[in-house]
Amino acid sequence: MRGLAVLAIALAAPAATAADVILAARTIPANSVIASQDIVVKPGDIAGVAALPADVIGKETRVAVYAGRPLRLADIGPPAVIERNQIVPLIYEQAGLRIVAEGRSLSRAGAGERVRVMNLSSRSTVTGRTGPDGRVFVSP
């Protein structure tokens, strides 16, 4: 009877799943786009760390990642399309109204990320979402 109880417990317990962890194959400087030769896949499971090569290849490092260290999802993002101090078009669209102005980016940003931009005409700072072509879309 005792053997059946142990067997039932073993069958009811969730099976351990093998997961992978993505590690840096070499030191990757900040603001570098990650290529397939920059990573190695090792077995393991760490929360907040990339598990699939597709999660990191083509992304950009936000901080330096040293060889042998795991690539944390918080340390990578889309490649920057806007550099700090770059002049960018600011676009405001709502209900048929479209206003376009020039601004100066106050930080780097990738497509889809939020970025602060100083409007060059009014000298006010606004926050907008970065488009894939480097335009910044400001909403109310």
Backbone as ProteinMPNN parsed JSONL, in Angstrom:
{"seq_chain_A": "MRGLAVLAIALAAPAATAADVILAARTIPANSVIASQDIVVKPGDIAGVAALPADVIGKETRVAVYAGRPLRLADIGPPAVIERNQIVPLIYEQAGLRIVAEGRSLSRAGAGERVRVMNLSSRSTVTGRTGPDGRVFVSP", "coords_chain_A": {"N_chain_A": [[0.822, -1.19, 0.0], [1.944, 1.188, 0.777], [3.808, 1.643, -1.25], [2.164, 2.233, -3.414], [1.169, 4.713, -2.62], [3.473, 6.299, -2.704], [4.035, 6.12, -5.444], [1.739, 7.368, -6.468], [2.085, 9.952, -5.48], [4.454, 10.658, -6.802], [3.587, 10.625, -9.456], [1.718, 12.675, -9.386], [3.211, 14.93, -8.842], [4.63, 17.827, -10.374], [6.464, 17.454, -13.345], [9.956, 17.948, -13.659], [11.121, 20.414, -15.733], [13.396, 20.899, -18.332], [15.203, 23.765, -18.87], [16.656, 26.459, -20.735], [19.38, 28.782, -20.609], [20.532, 31.889, -21.726], [23.768, 32.918, -22.291], [26.448, 35.327, -22.335], [28.867, 35.026, -24.805], [31.151, 36.409, -25.084], [32.557, 39.499, -23.852], [30.165, 41.946, -24.115], [29.831, 45.14, -25.172], [28.004, 48.014, -23.917], [25.173, 49.271, -25.701], [25.428, 47.722, -27.998], [24.525, 45.71, -30.778], [23.23, 42.488, -30.541], [24.575, 39.527, -31.836], [24.44, 36.197, -33.297], [26.87, 34.904, -32.771], [27.631, 36.044, -30.408], [26.483, 34.842, -28.247], [25.895, 32.025, -26.027], [24.215, 28.958, -25.361], [23.127, 27.48, -22.461], [22.171, 24.814, -20.244], [19.73, 25.438, -17.745], [17.832, 27.423, -15.402], [16.811, 30.508, -14.796], [15.136, 33.135, -13.329], [13.93, 35.94, -15.141], [15.867, 35.936, -17.06], [16.969, 35.597, -20.417], [15.77, 32.896, -22.418], [15.613, 31.839, -24.929], [17.386, 31.938, -28.023], [16.219, 33.607, -29.964], [15.071, 35.565, -28.424], [17.055, 37.395, -27.902], [18.843, 37.852, -30.066], [19.592, 40.338, -32.388], [18.686, 42.307, -30.74], [19.566, 45.112, -28.601], [22.164, 45.793, -26.303], [21.736, 47.341, -23.167], [23.42, 47.806, -21.123], [26.85, 46.96, -20.304], [27.648, 43.579, -20.852], [29.202, 40.942, -19.411], [31.485, 38.306, -20.348], [30.271, 35.002, -20.076], [28.237, 35.662, -18.357], [24.702, 35.708, -17.632], [22.204, 36.848, -19.972], [20.147, 39.243, -19.064], [16.705, 40.024, -19.387], [15.962, 42.606, -18.784], [18.203, 44.027, -19.385], [18.45, 44.313, -22.087], [17.15, 45.533, -25.226], [15.14, 46.931, -27.924], [17.005, 47.85, -30.887], [18.527, 51.08, -30.969], [16.95, 53.793, -32.569], [17.008, 56.393, -32.352], [19.368, 58.704, -31.318], [20.963, 60.251, -28.466], [20.621, 63.771, -28.206], [19.973, 64.043, -30.874], [18.33, 65.603, -33.618], [14.915, 65.426, -34.053], [11.754, 64.733, -35.67], [8.808, 65.901, -34.164], [5.609, 64.729, -33.713], [2.233, 65.416, -33.513], [-0.936, 64.15, -33.472], [-4.405, 64.305, -33.699], [-7.838, 63.848, -34.017], [-7.988, 64.689, -36.765], [-6.293, 66.859, -36.722], [-2.972, 67.804, -37.252], [0.187, 68.359, -36.086], [3.478, 69.279, -36.642], [6.712, 69.465, -35.435], [10.134, 70.413, -34.678], [12.424, 68.678, -32.585], [14.78, 68.017, -29.916], [16.286, 65.096, -28.999], [16.485, 63.783, -25.735], [17.583, 61.457, -24.864], [18.672, 58.112, -25.773], [16.73, 55.908, -27.835], [14.776, 53.079, -28.773], [12.667, 51.653, -31.361], [9.274, 52.02, -30.563], [9.734, 52.609, -27.913], [9.471, 54.88, -25.113], [10.426, 58.3, -25.098], [12.054, 61.261, -23.99], [11.807, 64.519, -25.255], [13.014, 67.686, -26.234], [11.172, 70.364, -27.328], [12.164, 72.414, -29.907], [11.171, 74.902, -30.621], [9.47, 75.88, -28.544], [10.913, 75.281, -26.304], [10.011, 73.526, -24.417], [9.701, 70.412, -22.654], [8.693, 67.283, -23.79], [7.119, 64.043, -23.771], [7.206, 61.185, -25.777], [6.284, 58.475, -28.02], [8.517, 56.436, -29.765], [8.803, 56.052, -33.223], [9.345, 53.511, -35.797], [10.875, 54.698, -37.743], [12.226, 56.767, -36.58], [10.76, 59.001, -35.953], [8.971, 60.914, -33.492], [6.099, 60.377, -31.712], [3.754, 62.28, -30.178], [1.31, 62.315, -27.671], [-1.805, 63.428, -26.189]], "CA_chain_A": [[0.0, 0.0, 0.0], [2.817, 2.355, 0.867], [4.413, 1.814, -2.571], [1.184, 2.895, -4.26], [1.095, 6.115, -2.22], [4.661, 6.96, -3.232], [3.85, 6.194, -6.88], [0.717, 8.379, -6.722], [2.696, 11.266, -5.228], [5.418, 10.898, -7.877], [2.847, 10.936, -10.672], [1.009, 13.938, -9.215], [4.164, 16.04, -8.782], [4.958, 18.325, -11.705], [7.75, 16.98, -13.849], [10.964, 18.992, -13.806], [11.349, 20.71, -17.139], [14.724, 21.434, -18.604], [15.146, 25.071, -19.507], [17.952, 26.96, -21.167], [19.753, 30.147, -20.246], [21.412, 32.498, -22.722], [24.93, 33.566, -21.684], [27.315, 36.065, -23.257], [30.054, 34.262, -25.192], [32.263, 37.355, -24.927], [32.074, 40.747, -23.258], [29.4, 42.723, -25.087], [29.725, 46.502, -24.664], [26.689, 48.647, -23.927], [24.723, 49.824, -26.978], [25.845, 46.841, -29.094], [23.499, 44.787, -31.253], [23.649, 41.119, -30.249], [24.572, 38.596, -32.964], [24.416, 34.797, -32.858], [28.18, 34.509, -32.241], [27.829, 36.698, -29.114], [25.777, 34.133, -27.177], [25.933, 30.566, -25.886], [23.029, 28.433, -24.674], [23.475, 26.492, -21.437], [20.996, 24.382, -19.484], [19.511, 26.122, -16.477], [16.57, 28.156, -15.317], [16.973, 31.677, -13.936], [14.054, 34.082, -13.574], [14.318, 37.23, -15.706], [16.974, 35.75, -17.99], [16.529, 35.101, -21.715], [15.845, 31.448, -22.539], [15.673, 31.481, -26.34], [18.237, 32.842, -28.81], [15.38, 34.591, -30.654], [14.759, 36.641, -27.478], [18.162, 38.344, -27.763], [19.525, 38.171, -31.32], [19.042, 41.537, -33.023], [18.394, 43.308, -29.71], [20.712, 45.927, -28.224], [22.455, 45.795, -24.866], [21.609, 48.64, -22.505], [24.587, 47.857, -20.235], [27.861, 45.983, -20.687], [27.4, 42.223, -20.37], [30.508, 40.291, -19.397], [31.529, 36.921, -20.829], [29.824, 33.99, -19.128], [27.104, 36.147, -17.562], [23.41, 35.573, -18.318], [21.614, 38.053, -20.573], [18.871, 39.552, -18.418], [15.774, 40.696, -20.287], [15.941, 44.032, -18.442], [19.43, 44.656, -19.882], [18.439, 44.385, -23.541], [15.96, 46.157, -25.784], [15.234, 47.104, -29.369], [18.114, 48.727, -31.283], [18.19, 52.5, -30.96], [16.737, 54.501, -33.833], [17.245, 57.799, -32.003], [20.509, 58.929, -30.433], [20.862, 61.427, -27.596], [20.879, 65.066, -28.855], [19.588, 64.017, -32.288], [17.15, 66.387, -33.99], [13.878, 64.493, -34.485], [10.435, 65.331, -35.869], [7.766, 65.661, -33.159], [4.326, 64.692, -34.413], [1.025, 65.353, -32.672], [-2.114, 63.937, -34.316], [-5.652, 63.996, -33.0], [-9.08, 64.305, -34.625], [-7.739, 65.398, -38.014], [-5.271, 67.896, -36.524], [-1.601, 67.271, -37.289], [1.197, 69.38, -35.832], [4.827, 68.736, -36.752], [7.729, 70.409, -34.952], [11.442, 69.792, -34.467], [12.819, 68.547, -31.197], [16.085, 67.417, -29.646], [16.122, 63.943, -28.124], [17.253, 63.874, -24.498], [18.165, 60.146, -24.583], [18.583, 57.147, -26.865], [15.492, 55.13, -27.769], [14.467, 52.148, -29.851], [11.293, 51.72, -31.867], [8.248, 51.66, -29.586], [10.074, 53.063, -26.564], [9.156, 56.268, -24.779], [11.622, 59.139, -25.069], [11.829, 62.684, -23.696], [12.314, 65.371, -26.333], [12.802, 69.117, -26.017], [10.665, 71.074, -28.498], [13.115, 73.491, -30.159], [10.466, 76.187, -30.724], [8.939, 76.343, -27.262], [11.859, 74.877, -25.253], [9.355, 72.661, -23.425], [10.05, 69.0, -22.769], [7.537, 66.407, -23.94], [7.434, 62.627, -23.856], [6.48, 60.56, -26.874], [6.628, 57.109, -28.401], [9.403, 56.432, -30.922], [8.39, 55.258, -34.381], [10.453, 52.734, -36.364], [11.666, 55.542, -38.631], [12.879, 57.817, -35.807], [9.843, 60.092, -35.596], [8.44, 60.796, -32.125], [4.672, 60.668, -31.706], [3.337, 62.836, -28.902], [-0.141, 62.233, -27.496], [-2.236, 64.228, -25.037]], "C_chain_A": [[0.86, 1.246, 0.0], [3.464, 2.664, -0.483], [3.467, 2.526, -3.523], [1.071, 4.381, -3.921], [2.275, 6.898, -2.76], [4.533, 7.143, -4.738], [2.833, 7.274, -7.231], [1.277, 9.781, -6.511], [3.661, 11.607, -6.351], [4.719, 11.268, -9.169], [2.15, 12.285, -10.583], [1.955, 15.141, -9.209], [4.486, 16.519, -10.189], [6.346, 17.861, -12.113], [8.709, 18.164, -13.995], [11.22, 19.191, -15.29], [12.73, 21.314, -17.295], [14.557, 22.752, -19.341], [16.561, 25.473, -19.885], [18.13, 28.39, -20.711], [20.71, 30.653, -21.312], [22.512, 33.256, -21.983], [25.713, 34.315, -22.752], [28.557, 35.226, -23.533], [31.314, 35.112, -25.038], [31.701, 38.584, -24.24], [31.409, 41.573, -24.36], [29.249, 44.135, -24.522], [28.281, 47.014, -24.7], [26.429, 49.231, -25.312], [25.221, 49.029, -28.178], [24.688, 45.935, -29.481], [24.043, 43.37, -31.116], [23.5, 40.253, -31.495], [24.644, 37.171, -32.425], [25.762, 34.35, -32.287], [28.469, 35.128, -30.875], [27.244, 35.91, -27.952], [26.102, 32.642, -27.179], [24.707, 30.15, -25.087], [23.495, 27.345, -23.724], [22.201, 26.049, -20.735], [20.924, 25.12, -18.149], [18.194, 26.856, -16.509], [16.739, 29.277, -14.305], [15.867, 32.662, -14.303], [14.613, 35.393, -14.133], [15.452, 37.165, -16.705], [16.431, 35.161, -19.29], [16.738, 33.592, -21.807], [15.979, 30.996, -23.989], [16.587, 32.446, -27.088], [17.436, 33.93, -29.523], [15.015, 35.767, -29.748], [15.833, 37.722, -27.456], [18.837, 38.735, -29.074], [18.813, 39.327, -32.012], [18.659, 42.62, -32.033], [19.685, 44.036, -29.352], [20.916, 45.881, -26.715], [22.331, 47.21, -24.323], [22.789, 48.885, -21.568], [25.619, 46.869, -20.772], [27.522, 44.633, -20.066], [28.711, 41.463, -20.504], [30.408, 38.828, -19.783], [31.123, 35.951, -19.719], [28.647, 34.405, -18.27], [25.801, 35.969, -18.333], [22.927, 36.915, -18.865], [20.239, 38.267, -19.96], [17.988, 40.32, -19.396], [15.715, 42.195, -20.022], [17.153, 44.77, -19.01], [19.495, 44.751, -21.396], [17.143, 45.029, -24.005], [16.102, 46.298, -27.285], [16.402, 48.028, -29.713], [17.659, 50.176, -31.361], [18.013, 53.032, -32.376], [16.922, 55.999, -33.633], [18.409, 57.848, -31.027], [20.261, 60.159, -29.576], [21.316, 62.655, -28.378], [20.563, 65.087, -30.346], [18.358, 64.891, -32.501], [16.136, 65.42, -34.607], [12.587, 65.239, -34.76], [9.48, 64.927, -34.746], [6.43, 65.735, -33.881], [3.206, 64.522, -33.405], [-0.152, 65.215, -33.629], [-3.313, 63.604, -33.445], [-6.81, 64.639, -33.736], [-8.834, 65.158, -35.877], [-6.715, 66.512, -37.921], [-3.904, 67.235, -36.512], [-0.634, 68.446, -37.134], [2.56, 68.701, -35.878], [5.803, 69.831, -36.316], [9.051, 69.659, -34.831], [11.748, 69.751, -32.986], [14.203, 67.932, -31.104], [15.879, 66.304, -28.626], [17.022, 64.084, -26.899], [17.857, 62.533, -24.082], [18.077, 59.291, -25.837], [17.27, 56.39, -26.722], [15.371, 54.234, -28.99], [13.022, 52.303, -30.271], [10.318, 51.237, -30.803], [8.538, 52.118, -28.172], [9.667, 54.526, -26.373], [10.454, 57.047, -24.648], [11.206, 60.579, -24.743], [12.524, 63.499, -24.767], [12.024, 66.82, -25.983], [12.346, 69.738, -27.342], [11.572, 72.281, -28.719], [12.448, 74.855, -30.266], [10.066, 76.736, -29.365], [9.875, 76.08, -26.092], [11.191, 74.059, -24.139], [9.733, 71.209, -23.706], [8.777, 68.173, -22.803], [8.03, 64.961, -23.994], [6.591, 62.018, -24.957], [6.971, 59.158, -27.123], [7.417, 57.173, -29.707], [8.853, 55.532, -32.015], [9.585, 54.504, -34.945], [11.363, 53.552, -37.277], [12.332, 56.715, -37.899], [12.011, 59.027, -35.507], [9.309, 59.847, -34.197], [6.982, 61.27, -32.156], [4.248, 61.061, -30.294], [1.818, 62.738, -28.817], [-0.529, 63.019, -26.251], [-2.218, 63.453, -23.741]], "O_chain_A": [[0.56, 2.229, -0.677], [3.649, 3.833, -0.822], [3.901, 3.33, -4.348], [0.899, 5.214, -4.811], [2.115, 8.028, -3.222], [4.881, 8.201, -5.263], [3.035, 8.021, -8.188], [0.975, 10.695, -7.279], [3.682, 12.749, -6.81], [5.197, 12.129, -9.907], [2.003, 12.971, -11.594], [1.54, 16.253, -9.537], [4.605, 15.705, -11.105], [7.281, 17.877, -11.313], [8.305, 19.251, -14.408], [11.503, 18.236, -16.013], [13.167, 22.134, -16.488], [13.834, 22.824, -20.335], [17.536, 24.892, -19.408], [17.164, 29.111, -20.461], [21.6, 29.924, -21.75], [22.233, 34.124, -21.155], [25.647, 33.975, -23.934], [29.221, 34.768, -22.603], [32.413, 34.58, -24.88], [30.487, 38.695, -24.065], [32.012, 41.859, -25.394], [28.602, 44.312, -23.49], [27.448, 46.489, -25.438], [27.36, 49.638, -26.007], [25.416, 49.589, -29.256], [23.956, 45.448, -28.619], [25.17, 43.084, -31.52], [22.447, 40.237, -32.131], [24.882, 36.964, -31.235], [25.793, 33.496, -31.401], [29.462, 34.768, -30.243], [27.473, 36.258, -26.794], [26.522, 32.078, -28.19], [24.221, 30.901, -24.24], [24.175, 26.402, -24.13], [21.249, 26.822, -20.638], [21.945, 25.384, -17.514], [17.52, 26.9, -17.538], [16.804, 29.03, -13.101], [15.691, 32.984, -15.478], [15.634, 35.894, -13.663], [15.952, 38.196, -17.153], [15.532, 34.32, -19.263], [17.749, 33.068, -21.339], [16.417, 29.875, -24.245], [16.567, 33.647, -26.818], [17.916, 35.053, -29.671], [14.687, 36.847, -30.24], [15.563, 38.848, -27.039], [19.356, 39.846, -29.184], [17.596, 39.304, -32.2], [18.339, 43.739, -32.436], [20.771, 43.62, -29.756], [19.955, 45.925, -25.947], [22.776, 48.165, -24.959], [23.118, 50.03, -21.257], [25.291, 46.029, -21.61], [27.153, 44.556, -18.894], [29.263, 41.358, -21.6], [29.378, 38.187, -19.575], [31.572, 36.065, -18.578], [28.108, 33.585, -17.527], [25.793, 36.07, -19.56], [23.204, 37.971, -18.297], [19.283, 37.564, -20.291], [18.473, 41.169, -20.144], [15.447, 42.974, -20.937], [17.14, 45.997, -19.108], [20.494, 45.221, -21.941], [16.158, 45.066, -23.267], [17.084, 45.831, -27.861], [16.753, 48.899, -28.918], [16.534, 50.46, -31.772], [18.82, 52.757, -33.264], [16.984, 56.77, -34.591], [18.431, 57.123, -30.032], [19.442, 61.01, -29.924], [22.289, 62.588, -29.129], [20.864, 66.074, -31.017], [17.453, 64.916, -31.667], [16.446, 64.693, -35.551], [12.338, 66.278, -34.149], [9.363, 63.746, -34.42], [6.157, 66.707, -34.586], [3.222, 63.622, -32.565], [-0.348, 66.062, -34.5], [-3.248, 62.739, -32.572], [-6.774, 65.83, -34.045], [-9.417, 66.233, -36.019], [-6.306, 67.057, -38.946], [-3.701, 66.224, -35.84], [-0.633, 69.387, -37.928], [2.773, 67.675, -35.233], [5.723, 70.972, -36.772], [9.087, 68.43, -34.877], [11.389, 70.654, -32.231], [14.73, 67.397, -32.079], [15.366, 66.535, -27.531], [18.187, 64.462, -27.02], [18.56, 62.457, -23.075], [17.483, 59.694, -26.837], [16.753, 56.246, -25.615], [15.803, 54.583, -30.088], [12.245, 52.999, -29.618], [10.51, 50.174, -30.211], [7.667, 52.024, -27.308], [9.539, 55.291, -27.329], [11.455, 56.529, -24.153], [10.148, 61.047, -25.166], [13.663, 63.224, -25.144], [10.941, 67.152, -25.5], [13.047, 69.65, -28.35], [11.737, 73.095, -27.811], [13.098, 75.872, -30.024], [10.292, 77.908, -29.067], [9.656, 76.601, -24.998], [11.745, 73.919, -23.049], [10.04, 70.833, -24.837], [7.894, 68.333, -21.961], [9.21, 64.7, -24.232], [5.397, 62.301, -25.061], [7.946, 58.705, -26.523], [7.033, 57.879, -30.639], [8.482, 54.387, -31.76], [10.726, 54.822, -34.609], [12.493, 53.148, -37.553], [12.941, 57.57, -38.542], [12.471, 59.979, -34.877], [9.205, 58.7, -33.761], [6.677, 62.391, -32.563], [4.368, 60.281, -29.349], [1.119, 63.043, -29.784], [0.297, 63.253, -25.369], [-2.556, 63.998, -22.691]]}, "name": "protein", "num_of_chains": 1, "seq": "MRGLAVLAIALAAPAATAADVILAARTIPANSVIASQDIVVKPGDIAGVAALPADVIGKETRVAVYAGRPLRLADIGPPAVIERNQIVPLIYEQAGLRIVAEGRSLSRAGAGERVRVMNLSSRSTVTGRTGPDGRVFVSP"}
